Coordinates of C-alpha atoms and ligand atoms in Angstrom, one line a residue:
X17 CA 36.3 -34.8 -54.4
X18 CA 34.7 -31.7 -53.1
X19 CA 33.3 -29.5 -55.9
X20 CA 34.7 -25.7 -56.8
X21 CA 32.9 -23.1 -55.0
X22 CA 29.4 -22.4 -56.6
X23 CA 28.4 -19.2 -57.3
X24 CA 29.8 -16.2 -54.5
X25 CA 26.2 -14.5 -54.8
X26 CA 22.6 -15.2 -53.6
X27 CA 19.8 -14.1 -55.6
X28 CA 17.6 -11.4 -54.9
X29 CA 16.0 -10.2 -58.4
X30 CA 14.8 -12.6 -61.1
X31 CA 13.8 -11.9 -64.6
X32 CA 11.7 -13.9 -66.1
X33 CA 11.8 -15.5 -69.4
X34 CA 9.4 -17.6 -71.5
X35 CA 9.9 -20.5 -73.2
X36 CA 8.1 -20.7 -76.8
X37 CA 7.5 -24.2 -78.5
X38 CA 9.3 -25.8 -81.2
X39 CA 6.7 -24.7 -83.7
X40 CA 6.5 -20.8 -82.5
X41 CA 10.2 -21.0 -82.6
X42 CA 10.0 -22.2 -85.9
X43 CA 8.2 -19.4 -87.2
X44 CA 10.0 -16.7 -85.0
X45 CA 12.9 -18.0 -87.3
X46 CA 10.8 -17.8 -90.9
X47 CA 9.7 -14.3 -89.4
X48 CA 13.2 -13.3 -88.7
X49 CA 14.9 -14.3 -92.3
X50 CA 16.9 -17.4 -90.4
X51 CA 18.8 -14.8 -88.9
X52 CA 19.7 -14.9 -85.4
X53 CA 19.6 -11.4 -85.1
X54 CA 16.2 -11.3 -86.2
X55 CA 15.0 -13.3 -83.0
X56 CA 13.3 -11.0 -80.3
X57 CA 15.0 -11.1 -77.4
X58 CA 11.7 -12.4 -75.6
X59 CA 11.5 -15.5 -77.9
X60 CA 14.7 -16.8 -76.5
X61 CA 15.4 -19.0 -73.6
X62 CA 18.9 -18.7 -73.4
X63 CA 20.6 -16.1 -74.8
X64 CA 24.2 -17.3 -75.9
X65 CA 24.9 -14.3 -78.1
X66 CA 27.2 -12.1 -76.6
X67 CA 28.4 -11.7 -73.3
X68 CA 28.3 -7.8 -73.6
X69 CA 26.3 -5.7 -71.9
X70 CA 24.4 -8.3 -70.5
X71 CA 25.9 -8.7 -67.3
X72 CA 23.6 -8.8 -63.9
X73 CA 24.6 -6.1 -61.7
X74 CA 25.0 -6.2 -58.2
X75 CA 23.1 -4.5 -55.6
X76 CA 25.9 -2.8 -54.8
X77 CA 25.9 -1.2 -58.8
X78 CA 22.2 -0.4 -58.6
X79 CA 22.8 0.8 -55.3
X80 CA 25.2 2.8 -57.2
X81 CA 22.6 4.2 -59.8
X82 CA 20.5 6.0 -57.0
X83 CA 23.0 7.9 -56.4
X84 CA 24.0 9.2 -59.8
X85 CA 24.9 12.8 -60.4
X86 CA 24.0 14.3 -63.3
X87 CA 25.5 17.5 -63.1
X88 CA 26.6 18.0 -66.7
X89 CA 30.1 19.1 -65.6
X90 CA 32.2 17.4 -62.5
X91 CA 29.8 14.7 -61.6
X92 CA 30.7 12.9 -58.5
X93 CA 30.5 10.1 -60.4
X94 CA 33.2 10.8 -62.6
X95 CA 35.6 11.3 -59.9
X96 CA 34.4 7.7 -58.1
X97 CA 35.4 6.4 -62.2
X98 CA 38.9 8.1 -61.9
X99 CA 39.7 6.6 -58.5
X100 CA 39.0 3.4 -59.7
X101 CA 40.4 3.5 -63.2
X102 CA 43.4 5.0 -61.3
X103 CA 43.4 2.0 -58.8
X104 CA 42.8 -0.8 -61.6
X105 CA 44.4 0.3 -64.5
X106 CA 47.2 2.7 -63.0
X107 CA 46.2 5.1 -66.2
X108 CA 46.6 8.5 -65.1
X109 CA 44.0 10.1 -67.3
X110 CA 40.4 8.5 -69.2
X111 CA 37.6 9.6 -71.1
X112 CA 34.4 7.8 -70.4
X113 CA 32.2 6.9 -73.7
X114 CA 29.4 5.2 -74.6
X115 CA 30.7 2.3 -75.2
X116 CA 34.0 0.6 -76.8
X117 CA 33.8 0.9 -80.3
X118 CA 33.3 4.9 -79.8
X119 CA 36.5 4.8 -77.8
X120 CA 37.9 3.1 -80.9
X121 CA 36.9 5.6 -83.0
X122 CA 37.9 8.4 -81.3
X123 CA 41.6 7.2 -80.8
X124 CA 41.8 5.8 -84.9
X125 CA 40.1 9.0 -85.9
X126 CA 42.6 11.1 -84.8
X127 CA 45.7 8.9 -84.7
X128 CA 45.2 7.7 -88.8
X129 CA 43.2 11.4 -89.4
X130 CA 45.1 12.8 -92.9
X131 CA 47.7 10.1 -93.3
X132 CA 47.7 7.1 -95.5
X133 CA 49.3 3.4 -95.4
X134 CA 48.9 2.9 -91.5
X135 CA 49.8 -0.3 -90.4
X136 CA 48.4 -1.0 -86.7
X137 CA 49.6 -4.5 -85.6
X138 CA 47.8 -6.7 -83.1
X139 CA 47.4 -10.2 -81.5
X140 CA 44.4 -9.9 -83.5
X141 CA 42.1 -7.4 -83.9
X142 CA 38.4 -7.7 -82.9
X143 CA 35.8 -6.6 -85.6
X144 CA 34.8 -3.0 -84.3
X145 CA 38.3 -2.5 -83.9
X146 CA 39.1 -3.5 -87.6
X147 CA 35.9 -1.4 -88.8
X148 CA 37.5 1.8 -87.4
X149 CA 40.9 1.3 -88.8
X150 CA 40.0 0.4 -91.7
X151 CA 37.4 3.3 -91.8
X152 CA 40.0 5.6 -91.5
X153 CA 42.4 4.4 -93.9
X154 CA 44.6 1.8 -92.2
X155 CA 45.3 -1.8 -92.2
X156 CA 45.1 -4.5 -89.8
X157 CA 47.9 -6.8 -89.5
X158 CA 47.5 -10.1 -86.8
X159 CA 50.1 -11.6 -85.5
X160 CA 49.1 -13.9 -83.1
X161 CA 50.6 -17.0 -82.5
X162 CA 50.0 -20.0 -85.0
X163 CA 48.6 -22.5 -82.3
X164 CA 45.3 -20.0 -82.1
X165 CA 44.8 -21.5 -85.3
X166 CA 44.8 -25.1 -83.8
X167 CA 41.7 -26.3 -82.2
X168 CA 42.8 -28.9 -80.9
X169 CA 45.9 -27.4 -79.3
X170 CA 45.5 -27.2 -75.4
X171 CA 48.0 -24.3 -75.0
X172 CA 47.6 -22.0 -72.3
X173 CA 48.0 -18.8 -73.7
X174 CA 46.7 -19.1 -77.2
X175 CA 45.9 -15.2 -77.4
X176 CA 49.7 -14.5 -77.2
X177 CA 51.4 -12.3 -79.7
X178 CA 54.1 -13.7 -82.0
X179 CA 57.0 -12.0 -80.9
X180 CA 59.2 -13.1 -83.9
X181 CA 56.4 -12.1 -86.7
X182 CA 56.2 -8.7 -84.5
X183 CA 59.8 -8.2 -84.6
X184 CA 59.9 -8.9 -88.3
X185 CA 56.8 -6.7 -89.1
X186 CA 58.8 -3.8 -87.3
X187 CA 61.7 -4.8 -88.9
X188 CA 60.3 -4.8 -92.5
X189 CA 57.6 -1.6 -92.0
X190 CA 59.0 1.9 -92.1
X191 CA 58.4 3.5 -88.0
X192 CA 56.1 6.3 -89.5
X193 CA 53.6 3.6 -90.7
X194 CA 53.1 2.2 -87.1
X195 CA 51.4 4.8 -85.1
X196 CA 50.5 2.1 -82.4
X197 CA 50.4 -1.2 -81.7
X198 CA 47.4 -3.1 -80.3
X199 CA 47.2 -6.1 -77.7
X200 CA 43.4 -7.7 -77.5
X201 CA 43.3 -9.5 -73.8
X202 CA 41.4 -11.9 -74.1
X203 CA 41.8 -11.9 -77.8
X204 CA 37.8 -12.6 -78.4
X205 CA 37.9 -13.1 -82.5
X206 CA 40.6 -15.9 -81.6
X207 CA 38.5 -18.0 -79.3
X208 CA 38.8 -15.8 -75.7
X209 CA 42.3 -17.1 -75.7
X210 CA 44.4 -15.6 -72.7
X211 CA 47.9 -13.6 -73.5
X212 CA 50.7 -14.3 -70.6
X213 CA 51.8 -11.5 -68.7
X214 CA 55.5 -12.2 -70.0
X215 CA 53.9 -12.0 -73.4
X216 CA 52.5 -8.5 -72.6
X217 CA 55.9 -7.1 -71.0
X218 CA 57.9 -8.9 -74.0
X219 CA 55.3 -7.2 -77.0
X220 CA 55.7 -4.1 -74.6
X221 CA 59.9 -3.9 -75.0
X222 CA 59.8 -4.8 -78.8
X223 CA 57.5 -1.5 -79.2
X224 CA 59.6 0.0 -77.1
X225 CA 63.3 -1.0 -79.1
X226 CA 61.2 0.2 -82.0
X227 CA 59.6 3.6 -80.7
X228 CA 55.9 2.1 -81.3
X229 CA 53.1 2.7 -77.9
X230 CA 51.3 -0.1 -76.9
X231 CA 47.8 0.1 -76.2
X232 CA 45.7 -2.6 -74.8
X233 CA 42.1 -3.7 -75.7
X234 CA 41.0 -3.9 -72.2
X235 CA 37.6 -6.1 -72.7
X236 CA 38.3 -8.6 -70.6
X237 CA 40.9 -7.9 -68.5
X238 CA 40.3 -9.5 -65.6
X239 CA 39.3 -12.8 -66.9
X240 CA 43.0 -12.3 -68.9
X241 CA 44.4 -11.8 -65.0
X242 CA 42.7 -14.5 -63.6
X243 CA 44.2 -17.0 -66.3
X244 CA 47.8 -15.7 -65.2
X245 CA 47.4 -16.5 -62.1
X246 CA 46.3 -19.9 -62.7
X247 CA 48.6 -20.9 -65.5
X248 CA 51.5 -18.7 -65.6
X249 CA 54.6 -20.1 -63.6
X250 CA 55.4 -17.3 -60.7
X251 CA 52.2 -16.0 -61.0
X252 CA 50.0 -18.2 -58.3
X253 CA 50.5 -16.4 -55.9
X254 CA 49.7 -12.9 -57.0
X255 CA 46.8 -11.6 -56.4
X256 CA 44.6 -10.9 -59.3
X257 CA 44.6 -7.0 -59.0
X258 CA 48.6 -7.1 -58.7
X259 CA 48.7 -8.7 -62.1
X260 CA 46.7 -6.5 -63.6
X261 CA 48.2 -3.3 -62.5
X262 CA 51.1 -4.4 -63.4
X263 CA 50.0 -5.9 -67.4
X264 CA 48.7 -2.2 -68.3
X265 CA 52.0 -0.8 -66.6
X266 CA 53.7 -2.2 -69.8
X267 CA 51.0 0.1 -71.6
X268 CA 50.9 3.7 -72.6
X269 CA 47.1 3.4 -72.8
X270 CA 43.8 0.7 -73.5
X271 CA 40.2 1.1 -74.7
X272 CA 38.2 -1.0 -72.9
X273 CA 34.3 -1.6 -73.3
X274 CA 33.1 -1.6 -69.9
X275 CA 30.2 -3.8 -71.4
X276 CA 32.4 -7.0 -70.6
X277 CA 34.7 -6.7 -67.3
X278 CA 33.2 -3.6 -66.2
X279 CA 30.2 -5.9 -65.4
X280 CA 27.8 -3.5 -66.8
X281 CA 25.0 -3.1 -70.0
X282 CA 26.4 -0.2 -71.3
X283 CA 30.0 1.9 -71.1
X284 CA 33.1 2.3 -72.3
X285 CA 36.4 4.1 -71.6
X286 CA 39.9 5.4 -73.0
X287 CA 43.1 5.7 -71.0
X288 CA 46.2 6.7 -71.2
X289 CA 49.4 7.9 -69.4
X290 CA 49.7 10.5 -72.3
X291 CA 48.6 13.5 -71.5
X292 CA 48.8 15.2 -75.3
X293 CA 46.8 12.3 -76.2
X294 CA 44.2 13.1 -73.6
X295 CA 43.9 16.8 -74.9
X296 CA 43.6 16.0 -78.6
X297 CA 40.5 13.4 -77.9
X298 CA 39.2 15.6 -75.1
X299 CA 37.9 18.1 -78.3
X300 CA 36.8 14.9 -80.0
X301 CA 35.1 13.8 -77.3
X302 CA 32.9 17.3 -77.1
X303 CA 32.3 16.7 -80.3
X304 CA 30.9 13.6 -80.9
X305 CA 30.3 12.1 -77.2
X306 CA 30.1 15.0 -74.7
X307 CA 31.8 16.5 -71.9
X308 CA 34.7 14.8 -70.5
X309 CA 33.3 14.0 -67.1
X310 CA 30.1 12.1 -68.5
X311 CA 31.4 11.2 -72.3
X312 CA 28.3 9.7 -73.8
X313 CA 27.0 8.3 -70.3
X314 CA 24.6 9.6 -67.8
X315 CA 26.0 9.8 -63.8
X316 CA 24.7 6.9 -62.7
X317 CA 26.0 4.9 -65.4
X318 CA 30.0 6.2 -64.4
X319 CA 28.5 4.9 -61.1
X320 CA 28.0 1.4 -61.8
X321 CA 31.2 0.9 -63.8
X322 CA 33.2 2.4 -60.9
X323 CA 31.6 -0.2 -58.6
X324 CA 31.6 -3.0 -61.6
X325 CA 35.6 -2.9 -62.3
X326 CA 36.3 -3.2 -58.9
X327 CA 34.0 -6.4 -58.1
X328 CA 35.5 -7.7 -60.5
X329 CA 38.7 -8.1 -59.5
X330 CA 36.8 -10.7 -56.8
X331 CA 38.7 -14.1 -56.8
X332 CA 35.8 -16.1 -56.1
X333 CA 33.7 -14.6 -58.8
X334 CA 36.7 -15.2 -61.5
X335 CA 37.0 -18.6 -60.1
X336 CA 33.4 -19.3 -60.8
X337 CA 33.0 -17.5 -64.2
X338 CA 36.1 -19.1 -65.6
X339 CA 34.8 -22.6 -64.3
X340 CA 31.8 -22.3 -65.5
X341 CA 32.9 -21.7 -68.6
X342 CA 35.2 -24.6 -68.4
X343 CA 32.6 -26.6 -67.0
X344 CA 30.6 -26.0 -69.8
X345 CA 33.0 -27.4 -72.2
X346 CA 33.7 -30.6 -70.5
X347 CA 30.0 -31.2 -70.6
X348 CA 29.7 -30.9 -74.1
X349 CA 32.7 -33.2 -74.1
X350 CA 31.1 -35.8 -72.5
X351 CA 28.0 -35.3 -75.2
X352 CA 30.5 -35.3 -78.2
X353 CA 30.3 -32.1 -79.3
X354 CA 33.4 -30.5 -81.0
X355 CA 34.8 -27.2 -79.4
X356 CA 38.2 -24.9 -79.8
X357 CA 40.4 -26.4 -76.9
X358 CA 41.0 -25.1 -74.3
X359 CA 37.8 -23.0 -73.5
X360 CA 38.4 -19.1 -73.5
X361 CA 37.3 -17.0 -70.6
X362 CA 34.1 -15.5 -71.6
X363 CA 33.2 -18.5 -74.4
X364 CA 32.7 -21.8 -76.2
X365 CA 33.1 -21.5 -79.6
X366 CA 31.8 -24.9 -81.6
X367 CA 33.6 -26.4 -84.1
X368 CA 30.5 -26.8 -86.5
X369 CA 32.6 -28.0 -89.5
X370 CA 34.4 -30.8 -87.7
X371 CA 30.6 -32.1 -86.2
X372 CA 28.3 -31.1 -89.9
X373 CA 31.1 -32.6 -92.1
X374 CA 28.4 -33.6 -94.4
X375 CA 27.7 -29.6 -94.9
X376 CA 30.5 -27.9 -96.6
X377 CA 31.4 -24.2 -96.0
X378 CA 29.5 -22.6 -98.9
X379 CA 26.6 -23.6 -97.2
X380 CA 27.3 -22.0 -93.4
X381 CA 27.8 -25.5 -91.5
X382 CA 27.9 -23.2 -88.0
X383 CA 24.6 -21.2 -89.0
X384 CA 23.2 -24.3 -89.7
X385 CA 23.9 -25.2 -85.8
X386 CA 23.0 -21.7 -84.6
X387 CA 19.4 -22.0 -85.9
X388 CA 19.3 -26.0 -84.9
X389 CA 20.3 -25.0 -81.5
X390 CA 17.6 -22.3 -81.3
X391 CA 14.5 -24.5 -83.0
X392 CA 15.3 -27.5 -81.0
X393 CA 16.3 -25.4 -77.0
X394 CA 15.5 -21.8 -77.9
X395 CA 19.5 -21.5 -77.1
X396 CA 20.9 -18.2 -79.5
X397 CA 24.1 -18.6 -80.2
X398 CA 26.5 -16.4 -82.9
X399 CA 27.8 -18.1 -86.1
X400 CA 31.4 -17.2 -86.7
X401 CA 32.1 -19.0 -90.0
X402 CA 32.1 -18.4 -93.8
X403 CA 28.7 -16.4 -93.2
X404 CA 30.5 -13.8 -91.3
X405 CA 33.8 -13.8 -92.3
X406 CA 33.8 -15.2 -95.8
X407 CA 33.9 -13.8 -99.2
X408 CA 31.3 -13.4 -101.6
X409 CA 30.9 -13.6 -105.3
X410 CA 28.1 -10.4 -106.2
X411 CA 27.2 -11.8 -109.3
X412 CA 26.6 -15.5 -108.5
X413 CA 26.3 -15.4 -104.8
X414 CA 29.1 -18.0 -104.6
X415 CA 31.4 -17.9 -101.4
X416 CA 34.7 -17.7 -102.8
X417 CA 36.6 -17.6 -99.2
X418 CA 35.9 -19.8 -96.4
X419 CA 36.8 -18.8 -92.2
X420 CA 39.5 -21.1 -91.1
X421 CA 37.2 -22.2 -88.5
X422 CA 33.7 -22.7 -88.5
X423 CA 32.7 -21.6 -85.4
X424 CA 29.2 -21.1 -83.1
X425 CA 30.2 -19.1 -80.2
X426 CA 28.0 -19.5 -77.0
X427 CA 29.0 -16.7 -75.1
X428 CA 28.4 -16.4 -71.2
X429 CA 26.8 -13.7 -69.6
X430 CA 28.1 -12.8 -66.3
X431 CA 26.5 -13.6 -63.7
X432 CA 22.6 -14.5 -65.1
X433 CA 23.0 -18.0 -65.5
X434 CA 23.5 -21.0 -64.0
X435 CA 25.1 -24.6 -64.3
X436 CA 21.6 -25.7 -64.7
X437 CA 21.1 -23.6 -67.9
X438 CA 24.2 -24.9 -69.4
X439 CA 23.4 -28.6 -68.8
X440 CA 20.5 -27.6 -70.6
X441 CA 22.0 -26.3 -73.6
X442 CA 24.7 -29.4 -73.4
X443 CA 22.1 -31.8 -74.0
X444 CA 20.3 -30.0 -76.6
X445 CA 23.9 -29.6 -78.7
X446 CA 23.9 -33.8 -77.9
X447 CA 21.0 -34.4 -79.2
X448 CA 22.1 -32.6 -82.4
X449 CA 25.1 -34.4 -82.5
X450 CA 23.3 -37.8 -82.5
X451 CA 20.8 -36.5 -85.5
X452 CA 23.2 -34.5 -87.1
X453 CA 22.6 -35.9 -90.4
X454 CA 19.4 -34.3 -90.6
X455 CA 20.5 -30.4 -90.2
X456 CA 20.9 -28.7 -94.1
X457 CA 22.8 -25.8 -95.0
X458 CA 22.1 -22.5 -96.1
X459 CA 22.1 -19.5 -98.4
X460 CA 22.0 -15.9 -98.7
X461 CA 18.4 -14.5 -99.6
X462 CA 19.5 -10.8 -98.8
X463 CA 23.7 -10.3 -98.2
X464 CA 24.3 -6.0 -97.7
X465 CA 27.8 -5.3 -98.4
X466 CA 28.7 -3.6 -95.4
X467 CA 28.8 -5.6 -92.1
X468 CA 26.5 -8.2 -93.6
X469 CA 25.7 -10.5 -90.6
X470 CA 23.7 -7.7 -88.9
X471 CA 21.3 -7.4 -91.6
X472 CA 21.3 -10.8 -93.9
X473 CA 18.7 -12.9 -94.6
X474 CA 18.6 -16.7 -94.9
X475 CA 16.8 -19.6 -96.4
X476 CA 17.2 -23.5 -95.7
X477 CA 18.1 -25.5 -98.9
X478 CA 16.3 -28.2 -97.8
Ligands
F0G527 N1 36.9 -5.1 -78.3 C1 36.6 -6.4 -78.0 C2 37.7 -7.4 -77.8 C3 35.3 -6.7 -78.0 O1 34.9 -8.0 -77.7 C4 34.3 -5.8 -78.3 C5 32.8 -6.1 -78.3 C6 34.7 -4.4 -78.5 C7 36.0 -4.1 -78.5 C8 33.7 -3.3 -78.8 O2 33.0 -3.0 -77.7 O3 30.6 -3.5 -78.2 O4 31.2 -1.9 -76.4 O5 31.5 -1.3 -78.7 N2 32.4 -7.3 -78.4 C9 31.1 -7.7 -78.3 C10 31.0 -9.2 -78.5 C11 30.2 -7.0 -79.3 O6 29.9 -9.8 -78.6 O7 32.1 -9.9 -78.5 P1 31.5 -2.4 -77.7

C-alpha cells in the first residue's frame, strides 16, 4: 500500500542542535534539580515539551515579518489580522495580545471583576485558563464526557462535552452564577481529544435555552476541524475551513493562543461578535497590553499570525501533522509502550503508571519516565501525573491525592520534526520498556505552593 503524503514542505533553513552524552545529560539533570524545566534548551535533542510557540514558520510568515508596520496606531498589519480573523473565525471584532493566557485574563478579569460564586463550565478547562478563574474568584466545573477518563477507549471524540451533566449543571446552578460557558477544542488537559461539531452546535443550543454565551478556547482549532472531517459522519466532504467557520458560528466569541494553530512562537487573540464586550476589554487592553491594533505584539508579529491561521487551514499539512502524530503512536505500539487511545491531535500522552507499575504514585511514576527518556535519548517530555496535579501534605511532604492518569505528554511541534526523530524517540521509550525495572521514583526536594511544577526540585530515591 502506498504511504500518506510525506511532509507538503521542502526545507530551506535548519537549526542545529547538539547532542550531549549520557553522562553530560546526567549532570544537566543533577544541575537542573531533576526538573525538566531546569534543562537548557540547548542540552536537548528533542524537545517534546510543548507544542507552543515552537512552531517553524514558513517563508511566507518571515516573509511576512519584513514587512511589519510598527506604527503604534493602525498598523497595516493589524488590518491583514482582522481580514483573516474575519475570514477564519467569522468574529466580527478581536484584540490581539501577547499571548493566550493574557486573553484569558483579560476576559475573567472583567467578566468575574466584583462578583462572587462564579461557576464557568467547560469540557475541561486547561491550566492557564483555571489559574485566571480561579484568580479572580470563580470555579471551574468540567464536564466532559466520562470515556476521556478511559485510556483505553478508542472513541472519536473524547473532548466532547457531556450534554446531560451540562443540562443538569444549568439546571441546578442559579443563571447569575454562569457568566459564560467554555468549550476547549482540542481539549489539551484531557489528552488533545477532538469535540464533534454536533457536540459544539448541541453545547451551543443548551447555552442558548439557558441564556449562557459560549466561548471557545480556540488553541487548536484546526487540528479540532481536521478531525471532523475525518471522523464525523456528513462531514468528509467539507472542506476544513467550512467546518470551522461554521463551529465558531455556534459561538459568541474564543480566546485563542496563536502559539498553537496560528503556527507561530508567540501571540494570542480575543474575539467576539459582542461589541460591548469589545469596548469593556478594549480599556483593559490599554491598560495592561497596549493599543488595540498591536495589543502586546509588535507589527510583524500580527504579520505572521495573519499568514499562520490561514496556512493552516492547508489539507495536506493537517493530514501530515495529524498522521504524524498517529504514526507516532502506532510505533510506540509496536515497541510496547502504553499511551491514551486514540492519539490527540497535537500529542502522545504515556501512560507511565500502567508501564512503571512497580512505582506507585507518591513517588511520580511519569517523572520517573520524563527524566529516563531524557538521560537515556535527550528526548524532554512533560510529566502530567501526581507531580503536577496531586495534592500535598505541607508538613510531611506526603501526596495525599493522586492524577487519575499518570501521564508523559510528548508534544509535537509543528512542522520541526520529522518521522525520523520520532522513530528515534520510539525506540528509546522501548528500550525503557524492556528495562523498566530499573527506573526509581521520586520526591519533592523543593515543592512552592503556587504552580509548583515550574519551580520544583527533585531527587531520585534510589
Ligand atoms: N488554552 C489551551 C488549550 C492551551 O493549551 C494553552 C497553552 C493556553 C490556553 C494558554 O496559551 O501559553 O499562549 O498563554 N498551552 C501550552 C501547552 C502552554 O504546552 O499546552 P498561552
Amino acid at each position: 500500500m502506498r504511504k500518506p503524503l510525506p511532509e507538503p514542505w521542502r526545507v530551506k533553513v535548519i537549526e542545529k542542535v547538539k547532542v550531549l552524552t549520557r553522562e553530560e545529560r546526567e549532570k544537566v539533570l543533577v544541575d537542573g534539580g531533576f526538573s525538566m524545566f531546569g534543562i537548557p534548551s540547548e542540552a536537548v535533542y528533542i524537545d517534546l515539551f510543548t507544542d507552543s510557540g515552537t512552531s517553524a514558520m514558513s517563508d511566507w510568515q518571515w516573509g511576512g515579518l519584513m514587512q511589519g508596520d510598527e506604527a503604534y496606531a493602525g498598523a497595516r498589519n493589524y488590518f491583514h489580522l482582522k481580514d483573516s480573523v474575519e475570514a477564519v473565525f467569522g468574529f466580527p471584532y478581536f484584540l490581539p495580545t501577547h499571548q493566550g493566557r493574557a486573553a484569558e485574563s483579560l476576559f475573567f478579569s472583567w467578566l468575574l471583576h466584583g462578583k462572587q460564586g462564579m461557576k464557568i463550565p467547560s469540557n475541561t478547562h486547561f491550566d492557564t485558563t483555571r489559574a485566571n478563574i480561579e484568580v479572580n474568584g470563580g470555579t471551574c466545573v468540567d464536564l466532559v464526557v466520562d470515556e476521556a477518563r478511559d485510556a483505553t477507549s478508542e472513541a472519536p471524540f473524547k473532548g466532547n462535552m457531556d450534554l446531560a451533566k451540562l443540562r443538569r449543571f444549568f439546571e441546578t446552578t442559579p443563571k447569575a452564577d454562569i457568566p459564560v460557558c467554555m468549550l476547549t477544542l482540542t481539549n489539551n488537559a484531557g489528552g488533545g481529544q477532538p469535540v464533534a461539531l454536533a457536540n459544539v452546535k448541541a453545547t451551543s443550543e443548551l447555552c442558548k435555552e439557558f441564556g449562557v454565551p459560549l466561548y471557545i478556547d480556540a488553541c487548536r482549532f484546526a487540528e479540532n476541524s481536521w478531525f471532523i472531517k475525518q471522523r464525523e459522519e456528513g462531514q468528509g466532504h467539507r472542506s476544513v475551513a467550512d467546518i470551522a467557520l461554521e463551529t465558531f458560528s455556534y459561538a459568541e466569541g474564543c480566546t485563542m493562543s496563536a502559539k498553537k494553530d496560528g503556527l507561530v512562537n508567540i501571540g494570542g487573540l480575543f474575539c467576539t461578535r459582542d461589541k460591548d464586550h469589545l469596548d469593556v476589554l478594549t480599556q483593559r487592553l490599554l491598560v495592561v497590553e497596549g493599543f488595540p491594533t498591536y495589543g502586546g505584539l509588535a507589527g510583524r508579529d500580527l504579520e505572521a499570525i495573519a499568514r499562520g491561521l490561514r496556512e493552516v487551514l492547508d489539507e495536506n499539512y493537517l493530514a501530515f501533522r495529524t498522521g504524524q502524530v498517529a504514526l507516532f503512536g502506532e510505533m510506540l505500539a509496536e515497541r510496547g509502550v502504553p499511551f491514551l487511545k486514540p492519539t490527540g491531535g497535537h500529542a502522545v500522552y504515556l501512560d507511565a503508571g500502567a508501564l512503571l507499575t512497580h512505582i506507585p504514585p507518591q513517588k511520580f511514576p511519569g517523572h520517573a519516565l520524563a527524566i529516563e527518556l531524557y538521560r537515556d535519548g535527550g528526548v524532554r517530555g512533560a510529566e502530567l501525573g501526581t507531580a503536577m496535579f496531586g495534592d500535598m501534605d505541607e508538613a510531611t511532604g506526603e501526596m495525599t491525592t493522586f492524577a487519575p492518569i499518570e501521564m508523559v505528554r510528548l508534544a509535537i511541534p509543528r512542522r520541526v520534526y520529522t518521522n525520523d526523530h520520532l522513530e528515534y524517540v520510539a525506540d528509546i521509550l522501548g528500550d525503557i520498556a524492556k528495562r523498566k525495572e530499573e527506573l526509581k521514583g521520586f520526591r519533592f526536594t523543593f515543592a512552592p505552593k503556587i504552580m509548583r511544577h515550574f519551580t520544583a526540585r527533585f531527587e531520585e530515591i534510589r
